[in-house]
Tab-separated table of N, CA and C in Angstrom:
chain	number	residue	atom	x	y	z
A	25	MET	N	-15.546	12.310	-23.695
A	25	MET	CA	-14.626	11.438	-22.978
A	25	MET	C	-13.686	10.798	-24.002
A	26	GLU	N	-12.421	10.741	-23.661
A	26	GLU	CA	-11.458	10.180	-24.603
A	26	GLU	C	-11.505	8.656	-24.526
A	27	ASN	N	-11.423	8.010	-25.674
A	27	ASN	CA	-11.543	6.556	-25.704
A	27	ASN	C	-10.249	5.862	-26.116
A	28	TYR	N	-9.179	6.597	-26.208
A	28	TYR	CA	-7.884	5.987	-26.483
A	28	TYR	C	-6.788	6.808	-25.824
A	29	GLN	N	-5.662	6.189	-25.643
A	29	GLN	CA	-4.535	6.841	-24.995
A	29	GLN	C	-3.288	6.064	-25.413
A	30	LEU	N	-2.245	6.764	-25.833
A	30	LEU	CA	-1.023	6.089	-26.272
A	30	LEU	C	-0.038	5.844	-25.137
A	31	TRP	N	0.051	6.795	-24.205
A	31	TRP	CA	1.006	6.714	-23.103
A	31	TRP	C	0.309	7.042	-21.806
A	32	LEU	N	0.865	6.578	-20.723
A	32	LEU	CA	0.356	6.966	-19.416
A	32	LEU	C	0.694	8.428	-19.155
A	33	THR	N	-0.192	9.112	-18.493
A	33	THR	CA	0.114	10.480	-18.090
A	33	THR	C	1.155	10.398	-16.967
A	34	PRO	N	1.887	11.475	-16.706
A	34	PRO	CA	2.872	11.438	-15.615
A	34	PRO	C	2.256	11.032	-14.265
A	35	GLU	N	1.029	11.479	-14.000
A	35	GLU	CA	0.373	11.110	-12.740
A	35	GLU	C	0.080	9.611	-12.693
A	36	GLN	N	-0.429	9.078	-13.799
A	36	GLN	CA	-0.721	7.647	-13.855
A	36	GLN	C	0.565	6.828	-13.736
A	37	LYS	N	1.595	7.254	-14.428
A	37	LYS	CA	2.874	6.536	-14.392
A	37	LYS	C	3.449	6.562	-12.978
A	38	ASN	N	3.405	7.724	-12.322
A	38	ASN	CA	3.911	7.818	-10.947
A	38	ASN	C	3.094	6.961	-9.992
A	39	GLN	N	1.785	6.922	-10.177
A	39	GLN	CA	0.934	6.079	-9.333
A	39	GLN	C	1.335	4.613	-9.472
A	40	LEU	N	1.540	4.172	-10.695
A	40	LEU	CA	1.915	2.782	-10.931
A	40	LEU	C	3.337	2.492	-10.448
A	41	LEU	N	4.269	3.407	-10.672
A	41	LEU	CA	5.644	3.226	-10.175
A	41	LEU	C	5.662	3.137	-8.652
A	42	ASN	N	4.902	3.990	-7.984
A	42	ASN	CA	4.838	3.940	-6.519
A	42	ASN	C	4.222	2.634	-6.030
A	43	TYR	N	3.210	2.160	-6.728
A	43	TYR	CA	2.584	0.884	-6.375
A	43	TYR	C	3.602	-0.251	-6.492
A	44	ILE	N	4.363	-0.278	-7.579
A	44	ILE	CA	5.357	-1.330	-7.785
A	44	ILE	C	6.465	-1.224	-6.735
A	45	LYS	N	6.909	-0.003	-6.432
A	45	LYS	CA	7.930	0.179	-5.392
A	45	LYS	C	7.419	-0.311	-4.037
A	46	ASP	N	6.179	0.000	-3.716
A	46	ASP	CA	5.609	-0.470	-2.449
A	46	ASP	C	5.535	-1.991	-2.397
A	47	ARG	N	5.166	-2.608	-3.503
A	47	ARG	CA	5.040	-4.070	-3.550
A	47	ARG	C	6.392	-4.770	-3.401
A	48	ARG	N	7.464	-4.154	-3.870
A	48	ARG	CA	8.770	-4.818	-3.808
A	48	ARG	C	9.611	-4.378	-2.611
A	49	TYR	N	9.091	-3.482	-1.782
A	49	TYR	CA	9.841	-2.903	-0.676
A	49	TYR	C	10.417	-3.965	0.265
A	50	HIS	N	9.588	-4.888	0.735
A	50	HIS	CA	10.044	-5.900	1.695
A	50	HIS	C	11.099	-6.819	1.093
A	51	PHE	N	10.918	-7.173	-0.161
A	51	PHE	CA	11.920	-8.024	-0.810
A	51	PHE	C	13.262	-7.300	-0.907
A	52	MET	N	13.228	-6.052	-1.340
A	52	MET	CA	14.475	-5.295	-1.486
A	52	MET	C	15.144	-5.083	-0.130
A	53	LEU	N	14.378	-4.845	0.907
A	53	LEU	CA	14.919	-4.692	2.250
A	53	LEU	C	15.607	-5.984	2.696
A	54	LEU	N	14.965	-7.104	2.458
A	54	LEU	CA	15.547	-8.403	2.799
A	54	LEU	C	16.820	-8.665	1.996
A	55	LEU	N	16.814	-8.305	0.722
A	55	LEU	CA	17.994	-8.489	-0.126
A	55	LEU	C	19.165	-7.656	0.384
A	56	TYR	N	18.929	-6.390	0.707
A	56	TYR	CA	19.996	-5.522	1.222
A	56	TYR	C	20.508	-6.020	2.566
A	57	LEU	N	19.607	-6.479	3.417
A	57	LEU	CA	20.002	-7.010	4.718
A	57	LEU	C	20.875	-8.256	4.554
A	58	ALA	N	20.495	-9.145	3.657
A	58	ALA	CA	21.288	-10.342	3.395
A	58	ALA	C	22.668	-9.975	2.854
A	59	LEU	N	22.734	-8.969	1.997
A	59	LEU	CA	24.016	-8.513	1.466
A	59	LEU	C	24.904	-7.957	2.573
A	60	ILE	N	24.348	-7.119	3.421
A	60	ILE	CA	25.137	-6.519	4.510
A	60	ILE	C	25.641	-7.592	5.462
A	61	ILE	N	24.781	-8.511	5.854
A	61	ILE	CA	25.200	-9.580	6.761
A	61	ILE	C	26.287	-10.437	6.116
A	62	SER	N	26.115	-10.755	4.857
A	62	SER	CA	27.098	-11.569	4.147
A	62	SER	C	28.448	-10.860	4.063
A	63	VAL	N	28.437	-9.570	3.747
A	63	VAL	CA	29.690	-8.810	3.639
A	63	VAL	C	30.372	-8.700	5.002
A	64	VAL	N	29.604	-8.406	6.052
A	64	VAL	CA	30.189	-8.281	7.393
A	64	VAL	C	30.797	-9.611	7.832
A	65	LEU	N	30.051	-10.694	7.660
A	65	LEU	CA	30.584	-12.000	8.061
A	65	LEU	C	31.760	-12.413	7.189
A	66	ASN	N	31.734	-12.021	5.932
A	66	ASN	CA	32.861	-12.308	5.047
A	66	ASN	C	34.106	-11.567	5.532
A	67	ALA	N	33.947	-10.312	5.936
A	67	ALA	CA	35.074	-9.529	6.449
A	67	ALA	C	35.600	-10.121	7.743
A	68	VAL	N	34.700	-10.550	8.628
A	68	VAL	CA	35.127	-11.169	9.891
A	68	VAL	C	35.890	-12.456	9.615
A	69	ASN	N	35.383	-13.273	8.713
A	69	ASN	CA	36.066	-14.527	8.378
A	69	ASN	C	37.406	-14.275	7.705
A	70	LEU	N	37.480	-13.276	6.860
A	70	LEU	CA	38.736	-12.945	6.212
A	70	LEU	C	39.763	-12.451	7.226
A	71	ALA	N	39.308	-11.613	8.165
A	71	ALA	CA	40.206	-11.136	9.223
A	71	ALA	C	40.667	-12.301	10.082
A	72	ASP	N	39.764	-13.223	10.351
A	72	ASP	CA	40.106	-14.412	11.136
A	72	ASP	C	41.130	-15.265	10.402
A	73	LEU	N	40.974	-15.370	9.094
A	73	LEU	CA	41.886	-16.171	8.283
A	73	LEU	C	43.268	-15.530	8.198
A	74	LEU	N	43.325	-14.206	8.194
A	74	LEU	CA	44.588	-13.500	8.027
A	74	LEU	C	45.352	-13.293	9.334
A	75	THR	N	44.726	-13.585	10.452
A	75	THR	CA	45.446	-13.444	11.719
A	75	THR	C	46.513	-14.524	11.808
A	76	VAL	N	47.534	-14.240	12.579
A	76	VAL	CA	48.633	-15.197	12.732
A	76	VAL	C	48.136	-16.347	13.591
A	77	ARG	N	48.045	-17.491	12.973
A	77	ARG	CA	47.597	-18.698	13.663
A	77	ARG	C	48.458	-19.859	13.205
A	78	MET	N	48.401	-20.880	13.959
A	78	MET	CA	49.144	-22.076	13.601
A	78	MET	C	48.369	-22.903	12.576
A	79	TYR	N	47.105	-22.684	12.464
A	79	TYR	CA	46.270	-23.446	11.536
A	79	TYR	C	45.387	-22.476	10.755
A	80	LEU	N	44.939	-22.902	9.603
A	80	LEU	CA	44.103	-22.051	8.747
A	80	LEU	C	42.672	-22.589	8.685
A	81	ILE	N	42.133	-22.874	9.822
A	81	ILE	CA	40.763	-23.375	9.891
A	81	ILE	C	39.878	-22.259	10.441
A	82	LEU	N	38.826	-21.960	9.739
A	82	LEU	CA	37.899	-20.915	10.190
A	82	LEU	C	37.103	-21.431	11.382
A	83	GLU	N	36.744	-20.519	12.223
A	83	GLU	CA	35.922	-20.872	13.373
A	83	GLU	C	34.552	-21.348	12.885
A	84	PRO	N	34.107	-22.517	13.288
A	84	PRO	CA	32.814	-23.024	12.804
A	84	PRO	C	31.640	-22.128	13.197
A	85	HIS	N	31.719	-21.454	14.333
A	85	HIS	CA	30.597	-20.608	14.737
A	85	HIS	C	30.478	-19.375	13.830
A	86	LEU	N	31.514	-19.039	13.067
A	86	LEU	CA	31.451	-17.954	12.102
A	86	LEU	C	31.180	-18.457	10.687
A	87	LEU	N	31.619	-19.653	10.411
A	87	LEU	CA	31.502	-20.197	9.062
A	87	LEU	C	30.048	-20.507	8.685
A	88	VAL	N	29.297	-21.106	9.582
A	88	VAL	CA	27.918	-21.502	9.271
A	88	VAL	C	27.033	-20.282	8.960
A	89	PRO	N	27.031	-19.229	9.801
A	89	PRO	CA	26.203	-18.066	9.445
A	89	PRO	C	26.643	-17.402	8.143
A	90	TRP	N	27.944	-17.389	7.876
A	90	TRP	CA	28.437	-16.786	6.645
A	90	TRP	C	27.930	-17.569	5.439
A	91	VAL	N	28.006	-18.899	5.491
A	91	VAL	CA	27.532	-19.727	4.374
A	91	VAL	C	26.029	-19.535	4.184
A	92	VAL	N	25.287	-19.537	5.267
A	92	VAL	CA	23.829	-19.377	5.178
A	92	VAL	C	23.472	-18.001	4.601
A	93	SER	N	24.119	-16.941	5.082
A	93	SER	CA	23.798	-15.597	4.587
A	93	SER	C	24.242	-15.421	3.139
A	94	THR	N	25.370	-15.990	2.772
A	94	THR	CA	25.844	-15.868	1.391
A	94	THR	C	24.934	-16.625	0.434
A	95	VAL	N	24.589	-17.843	0.781
A	95	VAL	CA	23.683	-18.629	-0.067
A	95	VAL	C	22.313	-17.962	-0.120
A	96	GLY	N	21.845	-17.421	1.015
A	96	GLY	CA	20.564	-16.714	1.046
A	96	GLY	C	20.577	-15.494	0.138
A	97	PHE	N	21.659	-14.721	0.206
A	97	PHE	CA	21.761	-13.544	-0.654
A	97	PHE	C	21.776	-13.946	-2.126
A	98	ILE	N	22.573	-14.943	-2.466
A	98	ILE	CA	22.662	-15.386	-3.865
A	98	ILE	C	21.299	-15.866	-4.358
A	99	PHE	N	20.597	-16.638	-3.520
A	99	PHE	CA	19.264	-17.110	-3.892
A	99	PHE	C	18.314	-15.935	-4.106
A	100	LEU	N	18.284	-14.997	-3.153
A	100	LEU	CA	17.395	-13.835	-3.291
A	100	LEU	C	17.741	-13.004	-4.520
A	101	PHE	N	19.037	-12.819	-4.760
A	101	PHE	CA	19.469	-12.008	-5.889
A	101	PHE	C	18.988	-12.606	-7.205
A	102	PHE	N	19.245	-13.897	-7.399
A	102	PHE	CA	18.850	-14.513	-8.666
A	102	PHE	C	17.343	-14.708	-8.780
A	103	HIS	N	16.663	-14.860	-7.652
A	103	HIS	CA	15.204	-14.957	-7.683
A	103	HIS	C	14.581	-13.621	-8.096
A	104	GLY	N	15.133	-12.526	-7.594
A	104	GLY	CA	14.563	-11.211	-7.868
A	104	GLY	C	15.009	-10.591	-9.169
A	105	MET	N	16.153	-11.016	-9.686
A	105	MET	CA	16.702	-10.414	-10.905
A	105	MET	C	15.752	-10.663	-12.079
A	106	GLY	N	15.276	-9.597	-12.660
A	106	GLY	CA	14.356	-9.701	-13.790
A	106	GLY	C	12.905	-9.798	-13.370
A	107	ASN	N	12.646	-10.248	-12.141
A	107	ASN	CA	11.268	-10.304	-11.651
A	107	ASN	C	10.929	-9.075	-10.823
A	108	ILE	N	11.808	-8.732	-9.898
A	108	ILE	CA	11.523	-7.665	-8.948
A	108	ILE	C	12.409	-6.450	-9.189
A	109	PHE	N	13.594	-6.666	-9.696
A	109	PHE	CA	14.486	-5.559	-10.020
A	109	PHE	C	15.281	-5.915	-11.266
A	110	TRP	N	15.992	-4.965	-11.788
A	110	TRP	CA	16.875	-5.091	-12.929
A	110	TRP	C	16.075	-5.076	-14.225
A	111	LYS	N	16.701	-5.541	-15.295
A	111	LYS	CA	16.069	-5.520	-16.620
A	111	LYS	C	14.850	-6.434	-16.651
A	112	ASN	N	13.832	-5.965	-17.343
A	112	ASN	CA	12.595	-6.705	-17.569
A	112	ASN	C	11.724	-6.860	-16.325
A	113	SER	N	12.088	-6.204	-15.227
A	113	SER	CA	11.197	-6.206	-14.061
A	113	SER	C	10.039	-5.256	-14.349
A	114	ASP	N	9.012	-5.327	-13.536
A	114	ASP	CA	7.866	-4.435	-13.723
A	114	ASP	C	8.306	-2.977	-13.669
A	115	TYR	N	9.123	-2.645	-12.690
A	115	TYR	CA	9.588	-1.265	-12.516
A	115	TYR	C	10.394	-0.815	-13.735
A	116	ASP	N	11.294	-1.668	-14.218
A	116	ASP	CA	12.132	-1.323	-15.368
A	116	ASP	C	11.285	-1.135	-16.630
A	117	CYS	N	10.346	-2.037	-16.864
A	117	CYS	CA	9.488	-1.923	-18.053
A	117	CYS	C	8.693	-0.618	-18.027
A	118	LEU	N	8.136	-0.295	-16.884
A	118	LEU	CA	7.343	0.928	-16.789
A	118	LEU	C	8.217	2.167	-16.904
A	119	LYS	N	9.364	2.148	-16.255
A	119	LYS	CA	10.265	3.297	-16.275
A	119	LYS	C	10.734	3.615	-17.702
A	120	HIS	N	10.958	2.565	-18.499
A	120	HIS	CA	11.445	2.745	-19.869
A	120	HIS	C	10.329	2.672	-20.913
A	121	ASP	N	9.091	2.811	-20.467
A	121	ASP	CA	7.921	2.844	-21.351
A	121	ASP	C	7.800	1.611	-22.243
A	122	ASN	N	8.107	0.448	-21.692
A	122	ASN	CA	7.946	-0.811	-22.420
A	122	ASN	C	6.596	-1.433	-22.048
A	123	TYR	N	5.531	-0.823	-22.522
A	123	TYR	CA	4.192	-1.301	-22.219
A	123	TYR	C	3.252	-0.934	-23.357
A	124	THR	N	2.103	-1.587	-23.344
A	124	THR	CA	1.036	-1.209	-24.259
A	124	THR	C	-0.182	-0.829	-23.411
A	125	LEU	N	-0.946	0.097	-23.935
A	125	LEU	CA	-2.145	0.554	-23.239
A	125	LEU	C	-3.374	0.189	-24.053
A	126	ASP	N	-4.431	-0.059	-23.340
A	126	ASP	CA	-5.709	-0.287	-23.989
A	126	ASP	C	-6.795	0.185	-23.043
A	127	ILE	N	-7.829	0.746	-23.571
A	127	ILE	CA	-8.986	1.157	-22.770
A	127	ILE	C	-10.028	0.055	-22.934
A	128	ARG	N	-10.399	-0.557	-21.822
A	128	ARG	CA	-11.354	-1.659	-21.858
A	128	ARG	C	-12.473	-1.401	-20.854
A	129	GLU	N	-13.580	-2.027	-21.122
A	129	GLU	CA	-14.716	-1.894	-20.212
A	129	GLU	C	-14.537	-2.838	-19.030
A	130	TYR	N	-14.882	-2.349	-17.864
A	130	TYR	CA	-14.834	-3.122	-16.629
A	130	TYR	C	-15.859	-4.243	-16.706
A	131	ALA	N	-15.440	-5.462	-16.287
A	131	ALA	CA	-16.355	-6.595	-16.368
A	131	ALA	C	-16.459	-7.366	-15.053
A	132	GLY	N	-16.016	-6.794	-13.977
A	132	GLY	CA	-16.138	-7.456	-12.684
A	132	GLY	C	-14.810	-7.483	-11.952
A	133	LYS	N	-14.865	-8.006	-10.742
A	133	LYS	CA	-13.642	-8.099	-9.947
A	133	LYS	C	-13.511	-9.495	-9.382
A	134	LEU	N	-12.286	-9.871	-9.142
A	134	LEU	CA	-12.043	-11.152	-8.496
A	134	LEU	C	-12.310	-10.980	-7.005
A	135	PRO	N	-12.618	-12.057	-6.303
A	135	PRO	CA	-12.968	-11.945	-4.881
A	135	PRO	C	-11.860	-11.287	-4.059
A	136	ASP	N	-12.262	-10.619	-2.987
A	136	ASP	CA	-11.339	-9.949	-2.068
A	136	ASP	C	-10.535	-11.011	-1.323
A	137	SER	N	-9.213	-10.931	-1.449
A	137	SER	CA	-8.347	-11.879	-0.752
A	137	SER	C	-7.978	-11.369	0.637
A	138	GLY	N	-8.380	-10.155	0.967
A	138	GLY	CA	-8.061	-9.583	2.263
A	138	GLY	C	-6.780	-8.767	2.263
A	139	LYS	N	-6.023	-8.851	1.203
A	139	LYS	CA	-4.792	-8.053	1.066
A	139	LYS	C	-4.505	-7.890	-0.415
A	140	TYR	N	-3.668	-6.894	-0.748
A	140	TYR	CA	-3.374	-6.697	-2.159
A	140	TYR	C	-2.483	-7.818	-2.648
A	141	PRO	N	-2.436	-8.086	-3.911
A	141	PRO	CA	-3.057	-7.356	-5.000
A	141	PRO	C	-4.543	-7.697	-5.162
A	142	TYR	N	-5.269	-6.709	-5.631
A	142	TYR	CA	-6.678	-6.871	-5.970
A	142	TYR	C	-6.776	-6.914	-7.486
A	143	PHE	N	-7.615	-7.782	-7.997
A	143	PHE	CA	-7.709	-7.968	-9.439
A	143	PHE	C	-9.094	-7.604	-9.948
A	144	VAL	N	-9.108	-6.970	-11.121
A	144	VAL	CA	-10.348	-6.673	-11.819
A	144	VAL	C	-10.313	-7.388	-13.161
A	145	LYS	N	-11.499	-7.644	-13.681
A	145	LYS	CA	-11.594	-8.252	-15.006
A	145	LYS	C	-12.019	-7.178	-15.994
A	146	ALA	N	-11.467	-7.279	-17.173
A	146	ALA	CA	-11.859	-6.374	-18.249
A	146	ALA	C	-12.709	-7.151	-19.250
A	147	ALA	N	-13.322	-6.420	-20.164
A	147	ALA	CA	-14.202	-7.035	-21.157
A	147	ALA	C	-13.455	-8.018	-22.057
A	148	ASP	N	-12.128	-7.912	-22.137
A	148	ASP	CA	-11.362	-8.847	-22.970
A	148	ASP	C	-11.181	-10.206	-22.298
A	149	GLY	N	-11.659	-10.353	-21.041
A	149	GLY	CA	-11.567	-11.620	-20.333
A	149	GLY	C	-10.316	-11.770	-19.487
A	150	ASN	N	-9.384	-10.840	-19.582
A	150	ASN	CA	-8.155	-10.904	-18.797
A	150	ASN	C	-8.347	-10.272	-17.427
A	151	SER	N	-7.528	-10.729	-16.485
A	151	SER	CA	-7.499	-10.140	-15.148
A	151	SER	C	-6.333	-9.179	-15.067
A	152	TYR	N	-6.559	-8.050	-14.436
A	152	TYR	CA	-5.545	-7.021	-14.290
A	152	TYR	C	-5.393	-6.671	-12.817
A	153	GLN	N	-4.166	-6.464	-12.397
A	153	GLN	CA	-3.888	-6.067	-11.026
A	153	GLN	C	-4.314	-4.612	-10.850
A	154	CYS	N	-5.146	-4.368	-9.869
A	154	CYS	CA	-5.630	-3.020	-9.616
A	154	CYS	C	-4.647	-2.330	-8.680
A	155	THR	N	-4.194	-1.152	-9.043
A	155	THR	CA	-3.142	-0.484	-8.272
A	155	THR	C	-3.667	0.246	-7.047
A	156	ALA	N	-4.942	0.510	-6.980
A	156	ALA	CA	-5.511	1.220	-5.830
A	156	ALA	C	-6.727	0.459	-5.330
A	157	PHE	N	-6.761	0.206	-4.028
A	157	PHE	CA	-7.887	-0.512	-3.445
A	157	PHE	C	-9.199	0.198	-3.734
A	158	MET	N	-9.184	1.518	-3.666
A	158	MET	CA	-10.419	2.263	-3.892
A	158	MET	C	-10.895	2.140	-5.337
A	159	ASP	N	-9.974	2.042	-6.296
A	159	ASP	CA	-10.376	1.788	-7.680
A	159	ASP	C	-11.070	0.435	-7.769
A	160	TRP	N	-10.513	-0.552	-7.099
A	160	TRP	CA	-11.082	-1.902	-7.102
A	160	TRP	C	-12.466	-1.881	-6.461
A	161	LYS	N	-12.576	-1.175	-5.346
A	161	LYS	CA	-13.829	-1.158	-4.588
A	161	LYS	C	-14.924	-0.357	-5.297
A	162	ARG	N	-14.548	0.746	-5.931
A	162	ARG	CA	-15.540	1.644	-6.531
A	162	ARG	C	-15.887	1.339	-7.982
A	163	ALA	N	-15.243	0.370	-8.579
A	163	ALA	CA	-15.509	0.072	-9.992
A	163	ALA	C	-16.911	-0.527	-10.154
A	164	HIS	N	-17.590	-0.054	-11.194
A	164	HIS	CA	-18.950	-0.529	-11.485
A	164	HIS	C	-19.051	-0.876	-12.955
A	165	ASP	N	-20.061	-1.690	-13.280
A	165	ASP	CA	-20.286	-2.038	-14.685
A	165	ASP	C	-20.407	-0.773	-15.520
A	166	GLY	N	-19.761	-0.796	-16.676
A	166	GLY	CA	-19.795	0.348	-17.573
A	166	GLY	C	-18.608	1.280	-17.410
A	167	ASP	N	-17.890	1.165	-16.278
A	167	ASP	CA	-16.689	1.982	-16.102
A	167	ASP	C	-15.621	1.540	-17.086
A	168	MET	N	-14.728	2.438	-17.378
A	168	MET	CA	-13.639	2.129	-18.302
A	168	MET	C	-12.331	1.980	-17.526
A	169	LEU	N	-11.549	1.007	-17.936
A	169	LEU	CA	-10.253	0.744	-17.316
A	169	LEU	C	-9.138	1.084	-18.297
A	170	ILE	N	-8.081	1.662	-17.778
A	170	ILE	CA	-6.861	1.815	-18.562
A	170	ILE	C	-6.043	0.573	-18.253
A	171	CYS	N	-5.949	-0.326	-19.210
A	171	CYS	CA	-5.263	-1.600	-19.020
A	171	CYS	C	-3.831	-1.485	-19.544
A	172	ILE	N	-2.887	-1.759	-18.686
A	172	ILE	CA	-1.472	-1.653	-19.016
A	172	ILE	C	-0.899	-3.061	-19.041
A	173	GLU	N	-0.327	-3.447	-20.173
A	173	GLU	CA	0.379	-4.722	-20.248
A	173	GLU	C	1.851	-4.419	-20.473
A	174	LEU	N	2.653	-4.811	-19.487
A	174	LEU	CA	4.088	-4.579	-19.575
A	174	LEU	C	4.722	-5.573	-20.530
A	175	LYS	N	5.908	-5.235	-20.996
A	175	LYS	CA	6.639	-6.098	-21.928
A	175	LYS	C	6.874	-7.493	-21.342
A	176	ASN	N	6.999	-7.581	-20.024
A	176	ASN	CA	7.251	-8.872	-19.375
A	176	ASN	C	5.971	-9.679	-19.136
A	177	GLY	N	4.819	-9.137	-19.554
A	177	GLY	CA	3.566	-9.885	-19.454
A	177	GLY	C	2.689	-9.513	-18.271
A	178	GLN	N	3.190	-8.742	-17.327
A	178	GLN	CA	2.372	-8.331	-16.181
A	178	GLN	C	1.297	-7.356	-16.639
A	179	LYS	N	0.143	-7.444	-15.988
A	179	LYS	CA	-0.994	-6.608	-16.379
A	179	LYS	C	-1.501	-5.823	-15.187
A	180	TYR	N	-1.672	-4.528	-15.395
A	180	TYR	CA	-2.178	-3.618	-14.374
A	180	TYR	C	-3.358	-2.840	-14.947
A	181	ALA	N	-4.219	-2.348	-14.061
A	181	ALA	CA	-5.364	-1.553	-14.504
A	181	ALA	C	-5.545	-0.347	-13.604
A	182	LEU	N	-5.902	0.741	-14.225
A	182	LEU	CA	-6.268	1.970	-13.520
A	182	LEU	C	-7.695	2.305	-13.933
A	183	LEU	N	-8.487	2.699	-12.975
A	183	LEU	CA	-9.839	3.126	-13.285
A	183	LEU	C	-9.753	4.478	-13.970
A	184	GLN	N	-10.350	4.571	-15.154
A	184	GLN	CA	-10.300	5.830	-15.886
A	184	GLN	C	-11.202	6.843	-15.209
A	185	LYS	N	-10.626	7.975	-14.875
A	185	LYS	CA	-11.388	9.026	-14.219
A	185	LYS	C	-12.231	9.747	-15.261
A	186	VAL	N	-13.480	9.868	-14.981
A	186	VAL	CA	-14.393	10.534	-15.910
A	186	VAL	C	-14.481	12.000	-15.517
A	187	SER	N	-14.194	12.850	-16.474
A	187	SER	CA	-14.296	14.286	-16.191
A	187	SER	C	-15.762	14.703	-16.290
A	188	LEU	N	-16.123	15.677	-15.510
A	188	LEU	CA	-17.509	16.146	-15.496
A	188	LEU	C	-17.765	17.232	-16.532
A	189	GLU	N	-16.753	17.553	-17.343
A	189	GLU	CA	-16.920	18.584	-18.373
A	189	GLU	C	-17.681	18.020	-19.559
A	190	LYS	N	-18.525	18.833	-20.143
A	190	LYS	CA	-19.247	18.413	-21.353
A	190	LYS	C	-19.189	19.495	-22.361
């Protein structure tokens, strides 16, 4: 059995990338929706402003949703930038191989919260986010974990598959 590894295998990397994409899906959907609503309302308000009128006052029933959607989009964008997408996000760090790997012994799991993320403890005392529920559920004392620490400080673990070859 191999006791060290420098890089994730393509299968391991894809598993972790898919896990991160699944975790950020709802946020990204909300961000895109806020952008679309903001752009549409901005276009409606601009068209309203450019129509021939005696006054240049925007309709209040259009102005309030536009302000709310624009502020919401800006808030979501800056909240997610670097955390959920863009540079230094989990996805970006993994995609550009900005991580360190370590093989550690499994030392227990944190209690089931009823939904992901599920956390396991390694022998180094740190908690790692488990990317697969079944890895979390099937881990036993003595198993080895592939512990991934991203450049941004996030920690993930994959249960090391033991080959039956000798």
